[in-house]
CSV table of C-alpha atoms in Angstrom, one decimal:
chain,number,residue,atom,x,y,z
A,12,UNK,CA,16.9,-7.8,-6.1
A,13,UNK,CA,16.5,-6.2,-2.7
A,14,UNK,CA,13.5,-8.3,-2.0
A,15,UNK,CA,15.5,-11.4,-2.9
A,16,UNK,CA,18.4,-10.4,-0.6
A,17,UNK,CA,16.0,-9.7,2.3
A,18,UNK,CA,14.3,-13.0,1.8
A,19,UNK,CA,17.6,-14.9,1.8
A,20,UNK,CA,18.6,-13.2,5.0
A,21,UNK,CA,15.3,-14.1,6.7
A,22,UNK,CA,14.2,-10.5,7.0
A,23,UNK,CA,10.8,-10.9,5.4
A,24,UNK,CA,8.0,-11.7,7.9
A,25,UNK,CA,6.1,-14.1,5.7
A,26,UNK,CA,8.7,-15.4,3.3
A,27,UNK,CA,11.7,-17.1,4.7
A,28,UNK,CA,13.6,-17.7,1.5
A,29,UNK,CA,13.1,-17.3,-2.3
A,30,UNK,CA,13.0,-21.1,-2.5
A,31,UNK,CA,9.8,-21.1,-0.5
A,32,UNK,CA,7.9,-19.4,-3.3
A,33,UNK,CA,5.7,-22.3,-4.6
A,34,UNK,CA,6.2,-23.4,-8.2
A,35,UNK,CA,2.6,-22.6,-9.0
A,36,UNK,CA,3.2,-19.0,-7.8
A,37,UNK,CA,6.3,-18.6,-9.9
A,38,UNK,CA,4.6,-20.0,-13.0
A,39,UNK,CA,1.2,-18.6,-12.2
A,40,UNK,CA,-0.6,-21.9,-12.9
A,41,UNK,CA,-1.3,-24.9,-10.6
A,42,UNK,CA,-1.8,-28.1,-12.6
A,43,UNK,CA,-2.1,-30.4,-9.6
A,44,UNK,CA,-5.8,-30.4,-8.5
A,45,UNK,CA,-4.8,-31.6,-5.0
A,46,UNK,CA,-2.6,-28.5,-4.5
A,47,UNK,CA,-5.3,-26.0,-5.6
A,48,UNK,CA,-6.4,-23.8,-2.8
A,49,UNK,CA,-9.9,-23.1,-1.7
A,50,UNK,CA,-10.7,-19.4,-2.2
A,51,UNK,CA,-12.8,-19.2,1.0
A,52,UNK,CA,-15.8,-20.3,3.0
A,53,UNK,CA,-19.3,-19.0,2.2
A,54,UNK,CA,-21.1,-17.0,4.8
A,55,UNK,CA,-24.3,-16.9,2.8
A,56,UNK,CA,-26.3,-19.8,1.4
A,57,UNK,CA,-25.4,-20.2,-2.3
A,58,UNK,CA,-29.0,-20.7,-3.4
A,59,UNK,CA,-30.0,-17.4,-1.8
A,60,UNK,CA,-27.0,-15.1,-2.4
A,61,UNK,CA,-23.6,-15.9,-4.1
A,62,UNK,CA,-20.8,-15.4,-1.5
A,63,UNK,CA,-18.7,-13.4,-3.9
A,64,UNK,CA,-21.5,-11.0,-4.7
A,65,UNK,CA,-22.2,-10.7,-1.0
A,66,UNK,CA,-18.5,-9.9,-0.2
A,67,UNK,CA,-18.4,-7.4,-3.1
A,68,UNK,CA,-21.4,-5.6,-1.6
A,69,UNK,CA,-19.6,-5.3,1.7
A,70,UNK,CA,-16.5,-4.0,0.1
A,71,UNK,CA,-18.5,-1.5,-1.9
A,72,UNK,CA,-19.7,0.2,1.3
A,73,UNK,CA,-16.3,1.7,2.3
A,74,UNK,CA,-15.3,2.1,-1.4
A,75,UNK,CA,-18.3,4.2,-2.3
A,76,UNK,CA,-17.9,6.1,1.0
A,77,UNK,CA,-14.3,6.9,0.1
A,78,UNK,CA,-15.4,8.2,-3.3
A,79,UNK,CA,-18.1,10.3,-1.8
A,80,UNK,CA,-15.8,11.8,0.8
A,81,UNK,CA,-13.3,12.6,-1.9
A,82,UNK,CA,-15.9,14.4,-4.0
A,83,UNK,CA,-17.3,16.2,-0.9
A,84,UNK,CA,-13.9,17.6,0.1
A,85,UNK,CA,-13.1,18.5,-3.5
A,86,UNK,CA,-16.4,20.3,-4.0
A,87,UNK,CA,-16.0,22.4,-0.9
A,88,UNK,CA,-12.2,22.9,-1.4
A,89,UNK,CA,-11.3,21.8,2.1
A,90,UNK,CA,-7.6,22.7,2.5
A,91,UNK,CA,-5.4,19.7,3.3
A,92,UNK,CA,-8.1,17.1,2.4
A,93,UNK,CA,-9.3,18.0,-1.1
A,94,UNK,CA,-6.3,16.3,-2.7
A,95,UNK,CA,-6.4,13.2,-0.6
A,96,UNK,CA,-7.2,10.2,-2.9
A,97,UNK,CA,-10.4,8.2,-2.6
A,98,UNK,CA,-8.3,5.1,-2.0
A,99,UNK,CA,-7.0,6.5,1.3
A,100,UNK,CA,-10.5,7.6,2.4
A,101,UNK,CA,-11.9,4.1,1.6
A,102,UNK,CA,-9.2,2.4,3.7
A,103,UNK,CA,-9.9,4.7,6.6
A,104,UNK,CA,-13.7,4.1,6.4
A,105,UNK,CA,-13.2,0.4,6.1
A,106,UNK,CA,-10.8,0.3,9.1
A,107,UNK,CA,-13.3,2.3,11.3
A,108,UNK,CA,-16.3,0.2,10.2
A,109,UNK,CA,-14.5,-3.1,10.8
A,110,UNK,CA,-13.4,-2.0,14.2
A,111,UNK,CA,-17.0,-1.1,15.0
A,112,UNK,CA,-18.3,-4.4,13.6
A,113,UNK,CA,-15.8,-6.5,15.6
A,114,UNK,CA,-16.5,-4.6,18.8
A,115,UNK,CA,-20.2,-5.4,18.3
A,116,UNK,CA,-19.4,-9.1,17.8
A,117,UNK,CA,-20.4,-9.3,14.1
A,118,UNK,CA,-17.0,-10.2,12.7
A,119,UNK,CA,-18.4,-13.4,11.3
A,120,UNK,CA,-20.2,-11.5,8.5
A,121,UNK,CA,-17.1,-11.4,6.4
A,122,UNK,CA,-14.9,-14.2,5.2
A,123,UNK,CA,-11.3,-12.9,5.1
A,124,UNK,CA,-10.2,-15.5,2.4
A,125,UNK,CA,-12.9,-14.5,-0.1
A,126,UNK,CA,-12.2,-10.8,0.7
A,127,UNK,CA,-8.5,-11.3,0.0
A,128,UNK,CA,-9.2,-13.0,-3.3
A,129,UNK,CA,-11.4,-10.1,-4.4
A,130,UNK,CA,-8.7,-7.6,-3.3
A,131,UNK,CA,-6.1,-9.6,-5.2
A,132,UNK,CA,-8.2,-9.5,-8.3
A,133,UNK,CA,-8.6,-5.7,-8.1
A,134,UNK,CA,-4.9,-5.3,-7.6
A,135,UNK,CA,-4.2,-7.3,-10.8
A,136,UNK,CA,-6.5,-5.0,-12.8
A,137,UNK,CA,-4.9,-2.0,-11.1
A,138,UNK,CA,-1.4,-3.0,-12.1
A,139,UNK,CA,-2.4,-3.8,-15.7
A,140,UNK,CA,-4.3,-0.5,-16.0
A,141,UNK,CA,-1.2,1.4,-14.7
A,142,UNK,CA,1.0,-0.3,-17.3
A,143,UNK,CA,-1.2,0.1,-20.3
A,144,UNK,CA,-2.0,3.7,-19.5
A,145,UNK,CA,1.7,4.7,-20.1
A,146,UNK,CA,1.9,6.9,-23.2
A,147,UNK,CA,4.6,5.3,-25.4
A,148,UNK,CA,5.2,8.4,-27.4
A,149,UNK,CA,5.9,10.4,-24.3
A,150,UNK,CA,8.2,7.7,-23.0
A,151,UNK,CA,10.3,7.7,-26.2
A,152,UNK,CA,10.4,11.5,-26.2
A,153,UNK,CA,11.6,11.9,-22.6
A,154,UNK,CA,13.8,8.8,-22.5
A,155,UNK,CA,16.8,10.6,-20.9
A,156,UNK,CA,14.8,12.2,-17.9
A,157,UNK,CA,13.1,8.8,-17.4
A,158,UNK,CA,16.5,7.1,-17.3
A,159,UNK,CA,17.6,9.6,-14.7
A,160,UNK,CA,14.5,8.9,-12.7
A,161,UNK,CA,15.1,5.2,-12.9
A,162,UNK,CA,18.6,5.6,-11.5
A,163,UNK,CA,17.3,7.8,-8.7
A,164,UNK,CA,14.6,5.3,-8.0
A,165,UNK,CA,17.2,2.5,-7.6
A,166,UNK,CA,19.1,4.7,-5.2
A,167,UNK,CA,15.9,5.6,-3.4
A,168,UNK,CA,15.0,2.0,-3.0
A,169,UNK,CA,18.2,1.2,-1.3
A,170,UNK,CA,17.8,4.2,1.0
A,171,UNK,CA,14.2,3.3,1.7
A,172,UNK,CA,15.1,-0.3,2.8
A,173,UNK,CA,17.9,1.1,5.0
A,174,UNK,CA,15.5,3.5,6.7
A,175,UNK,CA,12.8,0.9,7.0
A,176,UNK,CA,15.1,-1.6,8.7
A,177,UNK,CA,16.3,1.1,11.1
A,178,UNK,CA,13.0,2.7,11.9
A,179,UNK,CA,10.4,-0.1,11.8
A,180,UNK,CA,10.5,-3.1,14.1
A,181,UNK,CA,7.9,-5.5,12.5
A,182,UNK,CA,7.1,-6.2,8.8
A,183,UNK,CA,9.7,-3.6,7.9
A,184,UNK,CA,10.3,-5.1,4.4
A,185,UNK,CA,6.6,-5.2,3.6
A,186,UNK,CA,6.1,-1.7,4.9
A,187,UNK,CA,9.1,-0.4,3.1
A,188,UNK,CA,7.9,-1.8,-0.2
A,189,UNK,CA,4.6,0.1,0.1
A,190,UNK,CA,6.4,3.3,1.1
A,191,UNK,CA,8.7,2.9,-1.9
A,192,UNK,CA,5.7,2.6,-4.2
A,193,UNK,CA,4.1,5.8,-2.7
A,194,UNK,CA,7.4,7.7,-3.0
A,195,UNK,CA,7.7,6.8,-6.7
A,196,UNK,CA,4.2,8.2,-7.2
A,197,UNK,CA,2.7,4.8,-8.3
A,198,UNK,CA,0.9,2.9,-5.5
A,199,UNK,CA,0.5,0.0,-8.0
A,200,UNK,CA,4.2,-0.5,-8.0
A,201,UNK,CA,4.2,-1.0,-4.2
A,202,UNK,CA,1.3,-3.4,-4.4
A,203,UNK,CA,2.9,-5.4,-7.2
A,204,UNK,CA,6.1,-5.8,-5.2
A,205,UNK,CA,4.2,-6.5,-2.0
A,206,UNK,CA,2.5,-9.5,-3.6
A,207,UNK,CA,5.9,-11.1,-4.1
A,208,UNK,CA,6.5,-11.4,-0.4
A,209,UNK,CA,2.9,-11.3,0.8
A,210,UNK,CA,0.6,-12.8,-1.9
A,211,UNK,CA,-2.3,-13.1,0.4
A,212,UNK,CA,-1.9,-9.6,2.0
A,213,UNK,CA,-1.6,-11.0,5.5
A,214,UNK,CA,0.7,-8.3,6.6
A,215,UNK,CA,-0.5,-4.9,7.8
A,216,UNK,CA,1.4,-3.1,5.1
A,217,UNK,CA,-1.5,-1.9,3.0
A,218,UNK,CA,-3.6,-0.7,5.9
A,219,UNK,CA,-0.6,1.0,7.5
A,220,UNK,CA,0.1,2.7,4.1
A,221,UNK,CA,-3.5,4.0,3.9
A,222,UNK,CA,-3.4,5.6,7.3
A,223,UNK,CA,0.1,7.1,6.7
A,224,UNK,CA,-1.0,8.5,3.4
A,225,UNK,CA,-4.1,10.1,4.9
A,226,UNK,CA,-2.1,11.7,7.7
A,227,UNK,CA,0.9,12.7,5.6
A,228,UNK,CA,-0.8,14.2,2.6
A,229,UNK,CA,-2.0,17.4,4.3
A,230,UNK,CA,1.5,18.0,5.6
A,231,UNK,CA,2.9,17.2,2.2
A,232,UNK,CA,0.5,19.7,0.5
A,233,UNK,CA,1.5,22.5,2.9
A,234,UNK,CA,5.2,21.5,2.5
A,235,UNK,CA,5.0,21.8,-1.3
A,236,UNK,CA,3.1,25.1,-1.1
A,237,UNK,CA,5.7,26.6,1.2
A,238,UNK,CA,8.5,25.1,-0.8
A,239,UNK,CA,7.3,26.7,-4.0
A,240,UNK,CA,7.2,30.1,-2.4
A,241,UNK,CA,10.7,29.6,-0.9
A,242,UNK,CA,12.2,28.6,-4.2
A,243,UNK,CA,10.8,31.7,-5.9
A,244,UNK,CA,11.8,34.1,-3.1
A,245,UNK,CA,14.9,32.6,-1.4
A,246,UNK,CA,16.2,30.1,-3.9
A,247,UNK,CA,16.7,26.4,-3.7
A,248,UNK,CA,18.9,26.5,-0.5
A,249,UNK,CA,16.0,27.4,1.8
A,250,UNK,CA,13.9,24.7,0.3
A,251,UNK,CA,16.6,22.1,0.8
A,252,UNK,CA,17.1,23.2,4.4
A,253,UNK,CA,13.3,22.9,5.0
A,254,UNK,CA,13.4,19.4,3.5
A,255,UNK,CA,16.3,18.3,5.8
A,256,UNK,CA,14.5,19.7,8.9
A,257,UNK,CA,11.3,17.9,8.0
A,258,UNK,CA,13.2,14.7,7.4
A,259,UNK,CA,15.0,14.9,10.7
A,260,UNK,CA,11.7,15.6,12.6
A,261,UNK,CA,10.0,12.7,10.9
A,262,UNK,CA,12.8,10.3,11.7
A,263,UNK,CA,13.0,11.5,15.3
A,264,UNK,CA,9.2,11.1,15.6
A,265,UNK,CA,9.3,7.5,14.4
A,266,UNK,CA,12.2,6.7,16.7
A,267,UNK,CA,10.3,8.3,19.6
A,268,UNK,CA,7.1,6.5,18.8
A,269,UNK,CA,8.1,3.2,17.2
A,270,UNK,CA,5.7,1.4,14.9
A,271,UNK,CA,5.2,-2.2,15.9
A,272,UNK,CA,2.7,-5.0,15.4
A,273,UNK,CA,3.1,-8.4,16.8
A,274,UNK,CA,3.1,-11.3,14.3
A,275,UNK,CA,-0.1,-13.2,14.5
């Protein structure tokens, strides 16, 4: 609903109104062959190496690097990094590698359209896996707490969009969607909502989320550790006060150093 309102008011960067969503996107099938999109351009010769296999190999480099970094920090119990997900590490490695590749003048080795299609495929499987992994018995058993969480999530979504509009200058709707998914504890939710307003992942929302997650998780881990101690020793009031202080500092930091990216 909030995405619909934002699109109608022209606040989405890539979607001007809900009517602009193509019929094939709403239905999921394109019957007209003339309107079917080309998934990309091949960098390699098809007879030598399939372009999709080639792109998958390039994507596998930062992906496997992120998994290895996750296992390394977990094995050595590095404080502040051992609980950071492999997804965040993979995004960081890919961003650093791509910056190096472009600086060296080898940006032509990757076709962005094919890469986006592979990423979209992976997101589809991620969303389906997140849905089917829900234990139905636990859902029925804890239906009341889940209902409370749903109501809190609706309120949190409204607050998230309000803060996003106030704090972020560019792509604030897309960035707020990813942040909402992170705050609800399910990144797949943010990715699924993001595909509504950015089906081709042209906005920097996913990359920005990866960097923010990597930087914020150590702080969040320390915050939860201190919060647990404060609740056991000083009660909930001290923890609430700490949370308010951290929120004020975070909002002040974003206002002091605004996040902005020009539309390309």
